[in-house]
mmCIF file of C-alpha atoms in Angstrom:
data_model
loop_
_atom_site.group_PDB
_atom_site.id
_atom_site.type_symbol
_atom_site.label_atom_id
_atom_site.label_comp_id
_atom_site.label_asym_id
_atom_site.label_seq_id
_atom_site.Cartn_x
_atom_site.Cartn_y
_atom_site.Cartn_z
ATOM 1 C CA MET A 3 0.000 0.000 0.000
ATOM 2 C CA SER A 4 2.773 2.450 0.859
ATOM 3 C CA GLU A 5 4.427 1.734 -2.517
ATOM 4 C CA ASN A 6 1.329 3.035 -4.333
ATOM 5 C CA VAL A 7 1.375 6.252 -2.299
ATOM 6 C CA ASN A 8 5.054 6.803 -3.145
ATOM 7 C CA GLU A 9 4.359 6.184 -6.838
ATOM 8 C CA ILE A 10 1.627 8.799 -6.817
ATOM 9 C CA ASN A 11 3.823 11.357 -5.058
ATOM 10 C CA THR A 12 6.770 10.858 -7.430
ATOM 11 C CA LYS A 13 4.831 11.163 -10.681
ATOM 12 C CA PRO A 14 5.480 14.450 -12.489
ATOM 13 C CA LYS A 15 2.709 16.987 -12.058
ATOM 14 C CA ARG A 16 0.534 17.380 -15.171
ATOM 15 C CA LYS A 17 0.471 20.827 -16.656
ATOM 16 C CA ASN A 18 -2.811 22.628 -16.764
ATOM 17 C CA LEU A 19 -4.368 23.678 -20.052
ATOM 18 C CA GLU A 20 -2.950 27.201 -19.918
ATOM 19 C CA GLU A 21 0.605 25.943 -19.348
ATOM 20 C CA ARG A 22 0.312 23.451 -22.190
ATOM 21 C CA PHE A 23 -1.052 26.164 -24.512
ATOM 22 C CA GLU A 24 1.776 28.507 -23.514
ATOM 23 C CA ASN A 25 4.386 25.813 -24.250
ATOM 24 C CA TRP A 26 2.776 25.047 -27.613
ATOM 25 C CA LEU A 27 2.607 28.733 -28.524
ATOM 26 C CA ASN A 28 6.293 29.274 -27.656
ATOM 27 C CA ARG A 29 7.176 27.314 -30.820
ATOM 28 C CA TRP A 30 6.260 30.396 -32.890
ATOM 29 C CA PRO A 31 7.833 33.499 -31.303
ATOM 30 C CA LYS A 32 6.161 36.071 -33.568
ATOM 31 C CA ILE A 33 2.709 34.568 -33.092
ATOM 32 C CA HIS A 34 3.401 34.271 -29.367
ATOM 33 C CA ALA A 35 4.318 37.975 -29.189
ATOM 34 C CA LEU A 36 1.070 38.917 -30.974
ATOM 35 C CA TYR A 37 -0.907 36.670 -28.650
ATOM 36 C CA VAL A 38 0.673 38.261 -25.568
ATOM 37 C CA LYS A 39 -0.055 41.738 -26.936
ATOM 38 C CA TYR A 40 -3.702 40.959 -27.744
ATOM 39 C CA GLU A 41 -4.361 38.177 -25.222
ATOM 40 C CA GLU A 42 -7.422 39.778 -23.637
ATOM 41 C CA ILE A 43 -9.197 40.379 -26.941
ATOM 42 C CA ILE A 44 -8.265 36.949 -28.308
ATOM 43 C CA THR A 45 -9.434 35.120 -25.194
ATOM 44 C CA TYR A 46 -12.590 37.260 -25.104
ATOM 45 C CA LEU A 47 -13.410 36.183 -28.643
ATOM 46 C CA VAL A 48 -12.728 32.510 -27.846
ATOM 47 C CA VAL A 49 -14.782 32.620 -24.644
ATOM 48 C CA GLY A 50 -17.426 34.641 -26.483
ATOM 49 C CA GLY A 51 -17.584 31.984 -29.175
ATOM 50 C CA MET A 52 -18.032 29.294 -26.540
ATOM 51 C CA THR A 53 -20.669 31.403 -24.790
ATOM 52 C CA THR A 54 -22.487 31.836 -28.088
ATOM 53 C CA VAL A 55 -22.498 28.076 -28.644
ATOM 54 C CA VAL A 56 -23.935 27.493 -25.159
ATOM 55 C CA ALA A 57 -26.547 30.268 -25.430
ATOM 56 C CA TRP A 58 -27.634 29.468 -28.992
ATOM 57 C CA THR A 59 -27.845 25.758 -28.249
ATOM 58 C CA CYS A 60 -30.261 26.547 -25.437
ATOM 59 C CA LYS A 61 -32.176 29.031 -27.615
ATOM 60 C CA PHE A 62 -32.459 26.745 -30.644
ATOM 61 C CA LEU A 63 -33.405 23.727 -28.518
ATOM 62 C CA ALA A 64 -36.068 25.829 -26.817
ATOM 63 C CA ASN A 65 -37.292 26.950 -30.258
ATOM 64 C CA LEU A 66 -37.532 23.305 -31.336
ATOM 65 C CA ILE A 67 -39.257 22.204 -28.141
ATOM 66 C CA LEU A 68 -41.597 25.164 -27.648
ATOM 67 C CA TYR A 69 -42.275 26.363 -31.208
ATOM 68 C CA LYS A 70 -41.439 23.349 -33.385
ATOM 69 C CA GLY A 71 -38.426 25.101 -34.938
ATOM 70 C CA ALA A 72 -40.370 28.101 -36.267
ATOM 71 C CA ALA A 73 -38.426 30.591 -38.387
ATOM 72 C CA THR A 74 -40.449 33.660 -37.268
ATOM 73 C CA HIS A 75 -42.122 34.424 -33.960
ATOM 74 C CA THR A 76 -44.556 36.662 -32.142
ATOM 75 C CA SER A 77 -43.108 39.304 -29.824
ATOM 76 C CA VAL A 78 -43.874 37.116 -26.776
ATOM 77 C CA GLU A 79 -42.154 34.098 -28.336
ATOM 78 C CA THR A 80 -39.162 36.263 -29.260
ATOM 79 C CA GLY A 81 -39.019 37.496 -25.661
ATOM 80 C CA ILE A 82 -39.095 33.971 -24.232
ATOM 81 C CA LEU A 83 -36.383 32.701 -26.573
ATOM 82 C CA THR A 84 -34.228 35.777 -25.970
ATOM 83 C CA PHE A 85 -34.507 35.350 -22.200
ATOM 84 C CA ILE A 86 -33.498 31.668 -22.430
ATOM 85 C CA ASP A 87 -30.520 32.596 -24.631
ATOM 86 C CA TRP A 88 -29.522 35.430 -22.307
ATOM 87 C CA THR A 89 -29.755 33.414 -19.094
ATOM 88 C CA ALA A 90 -27.592 30.578 -20.408
ATOM 89 C CA GLY A 91 -25.077 33.047 -21.821
ATOM 90 C CA VAL A 92 -24.790 35.134 -18.651
ATOM 91 C CA ILE A 93 -24.196 32.149 -16.393
ATOM 92 C CA PHE A 94 -21.539 30.648 -18.653
ATOM 93 C CA SER A 95 -19.830 33.896 -19.597
ATOM 94 C CA PHE A 96 -19.501 35.330 -16.090
ATOM 95 C CA PHE A 97 -17.360 32.480 -14.853
ATOM 96 C CA THR A 98 -15.307 32.089 -18.030
ATOM 97 C CA ASN A 99 -14.708 35.835 -18.492
ATOM 98 C CA ARG A 100 -13.764 36.207 -14.837
ATOM 99 C CA ALA A 101 -11.294 33.311 -14.928
ATOM 100 C CA TYR A 102 -9.801 33.378 -18.418
ATOM 101 C CA VAL A 103 -10.312 36.779 -20.031
ATOM 102 C CA PHE A 104 -10.004 39.361 -17.276
ATOM 103 C CA LYS A 105 -8.308 37.042 -14.723
ATOM 104 C CA SER A 106 -10.062 38.746 -11.865
ATOM 105 C CA ASP A 107 -9.363 37.997 -8.231
ATOM 106 C CA ALA A 108 -11.708 40.684 -6.903
ATOM 107 C CA PRO A 109 -14.615 39.631 -4.675
ATOM 108 C CA MET A 110 -17.038 37.613 -6.796
ATOM 109 C CA LEU A 111 -20.379 38.917 -5.521
ATOM 110 C CA PRO A 112 -19.893 42.609 -6.412
ATOM 111 C CA GLU A 113 -18.545 41.645 -9.835
ATOM 112 C CA ALA A 114 -21.459 39.283 -10.400
ATOM 113 C CA GLY A 115 -23.894 42.080 -9.593
ATOM 114 C CA LYS A 116 -22.223 44.495 -12.018
ATOM 115 C CA PHE A 117 -21.963 41.752 -14.640
ATOM 116 C CA VAL A 118 -25.661 40.892 -14.448
ATOM 117 C CA ALA A 119 -26.628 44.581 -14.490
ATOM 118 C CA SER A 120 -24.518 45.219 -17.599
ATOM 119 C CA ARG A 121 -25.917 42.125 -19.277
ATOM 120 C CA ILE A 122 -29.482 43.226 -18.505
ATOM 121 C CA SER A 123 -28.826 46.335 -20.590
ATOM 122 C CA THR A 124 -27.585 44.214 -23.496
ATOM 123 C CA LEU A 125 -30.562 41.893 -22.999
ATOM 124 C CA PHE A 126 -32.768 44.867 -23.891
ATOM 125 C CA LEU A 127 -30.515 45.616 -26.865
ATOM 126 C CA GLU A 128 -30.802 41.988 -27.990
ATOM 127 C CA TYR A 129 -34.571 41.911 -27.523
ATOM 128 C CA LEU A 130 -35.029 45.193 -29.384
ATOM 129 C CA CYS A 131 -32.860 44.016 -32.296
ATOM 130 C CA MET A 132 -34.639 40.651 -32.475
ATOM 131 C CA LEU A 133 -38.032 42.342 -32.235
ATOM 132 C CA VAL A 134 -37.210 44.638 -35.138
ATOM 133 C CA LEU A 135 -35.397 42.088 -37.315
ATOM 134 C CA ASP A 136 -37.419 38.910 -36.621
ATOM 135 C CA THR A 137 -40.870 40.122 -35.651
ATOM 136 C CA LEU A 138 -41.328 43.442 -37.456
ATOM 137 C CA LEU A 139 -39.177 42.988 -40.570
ATOM 138 C CA GLY A 140 -39.718 39.229 -40.858
ATOM 139 C CA ILE A 141 -36.008 38.482 -41.323
ATOM 140 C CA ASN A 142 -35.227 34.814 -40.799
ATOM 141 C CA PHE A 143 -34.844 34.012 -37.089
ATOM 142 C CA TYR A 144 -31.343 32.543 -37.509
ATOM 143 C CA ILE A 145 -30.033 35.453 -39.599
ATOM 144 C CA ALA A 146 -31.538 37.954 -37.158
ATOM 145 C CA THR A 147 -29.889 36.091 -34.278
ATOM 146 C CA PHE A 148 -26.474 36.343 -35.953
ATOM 147 C CA ILE A 149 -26.779 40.068 -36.745
ATOM 148 C CA THR A 150 -27.942 40.801 -33.222
ATOM 149 C CA ALA A 151 -25.093 38.772 -31.708
ATOM 150 C CA VAL A 152 -22.444 40.964 -33.339
ATOM 151 C CA LEU A 153 -23.885 44.105 -31.733
ATOM 152 C CA VAL A 154 -24.341 42.425 -28.353
ATOM 153 C CA VAL A 155 -20.777 41.007 -28.277
ATOM 154 C CA ILE A 156 -19.300 44.462 -28.841
ATOM 155 C CA ALA A 157 -21.482 46.014 -26.138
ATOM 156 C CA ASN A 158 -20.747 43.187 -23.678
ATOM 157 C CA TYR A 159 -16.982 43.531 -24.129
ATOM 158 C CA LEU A 160 -17.125 47.270 -23.505
ATOM 159 C CA PHE A 161 -19.221 46.829 -20.351
ATOM 160 C CA SER A 162 -16.970 44.030 -19.040
ATOM 161 C CA LYS A 163 -13.755 45.916 -19.776
ATOM 162 C CA LEU A 164 -14.835 49.359 -18.580
ATOM 163 C CA ILE A 165 -17.224 48.570 -15.707
ATOM 164 C CA VAL A 166 -17.286 44.992 -14.426
ATOM 165 C CA PHE A 167 -13.720 43.650 -14.434
ATOM 166 C CA ARG A 168 -11.977 47.006 -14.270
ATOM 167 C CA LYS A 169 -8.492 46.662 -12.793
ATOM 168 C CA LYS A 170 -7.359 49.173 -10.220
ATOM 169 C CA ASP A 171 -3.773 50.112 -9.406
ATOM 170 C CA SER A 172 -2.506 50.803 -5.904
ATOM 171 C CA VAL A 173 -3.760 54.423 -5.985
ATOM 172 C CA GLY A 174 -7.255 53.271 -6.956
ATOM 173 C CA GLU A 175 -7.304 54.586 -10.479
ATOM 174 C CA ASN A 176 -7.676 52.548 -13.634
ATOM 175 C CA SER A 177 -4.480 50.888 -14.674
ATOM 176 C CA SER A 178 -3.750 50.236 -18.291
ATOM 177 C CA ASP A 179 -1.164 48.084 -20.014
ATOM 178 C CA GLU A 180 -1.868 49.745 -23.354
#
């Protein structure tokens, strides 16, 4: 029994995903330098893409289940689908943005409150865009969703960067690496 414990303790520690990515990226110094320079934007886009997959999967499944995959909707149906999309996206994106994009170590509860408040404002933006594109103009639901997503992603990044995960220096003012 003690031999098994010693074997476990002597095994080399596995690198986490970030360390493995960093080692892989070091093979290309110029690309690595660009990544370091634009890391926050690149990781935001990757996390945003993953958030979009999560949110849209929930939205499209709800559309299939509730409305038999309809391509256009009433304003109430649009509201329900938008809220489902938004809720899934907010839950997923808060934790991934906090950990991987903005690498925040600030108290979670105040950040969560600011994050949800900022996302409520973009929920209204999303609903308004979907209402105009899908319901009023009759643009295909999936095309309207894509167009709306571009606007919402830009607004969400600005809110997260400038309000929610804002880094402070020792004096209490905004610090900037740019």
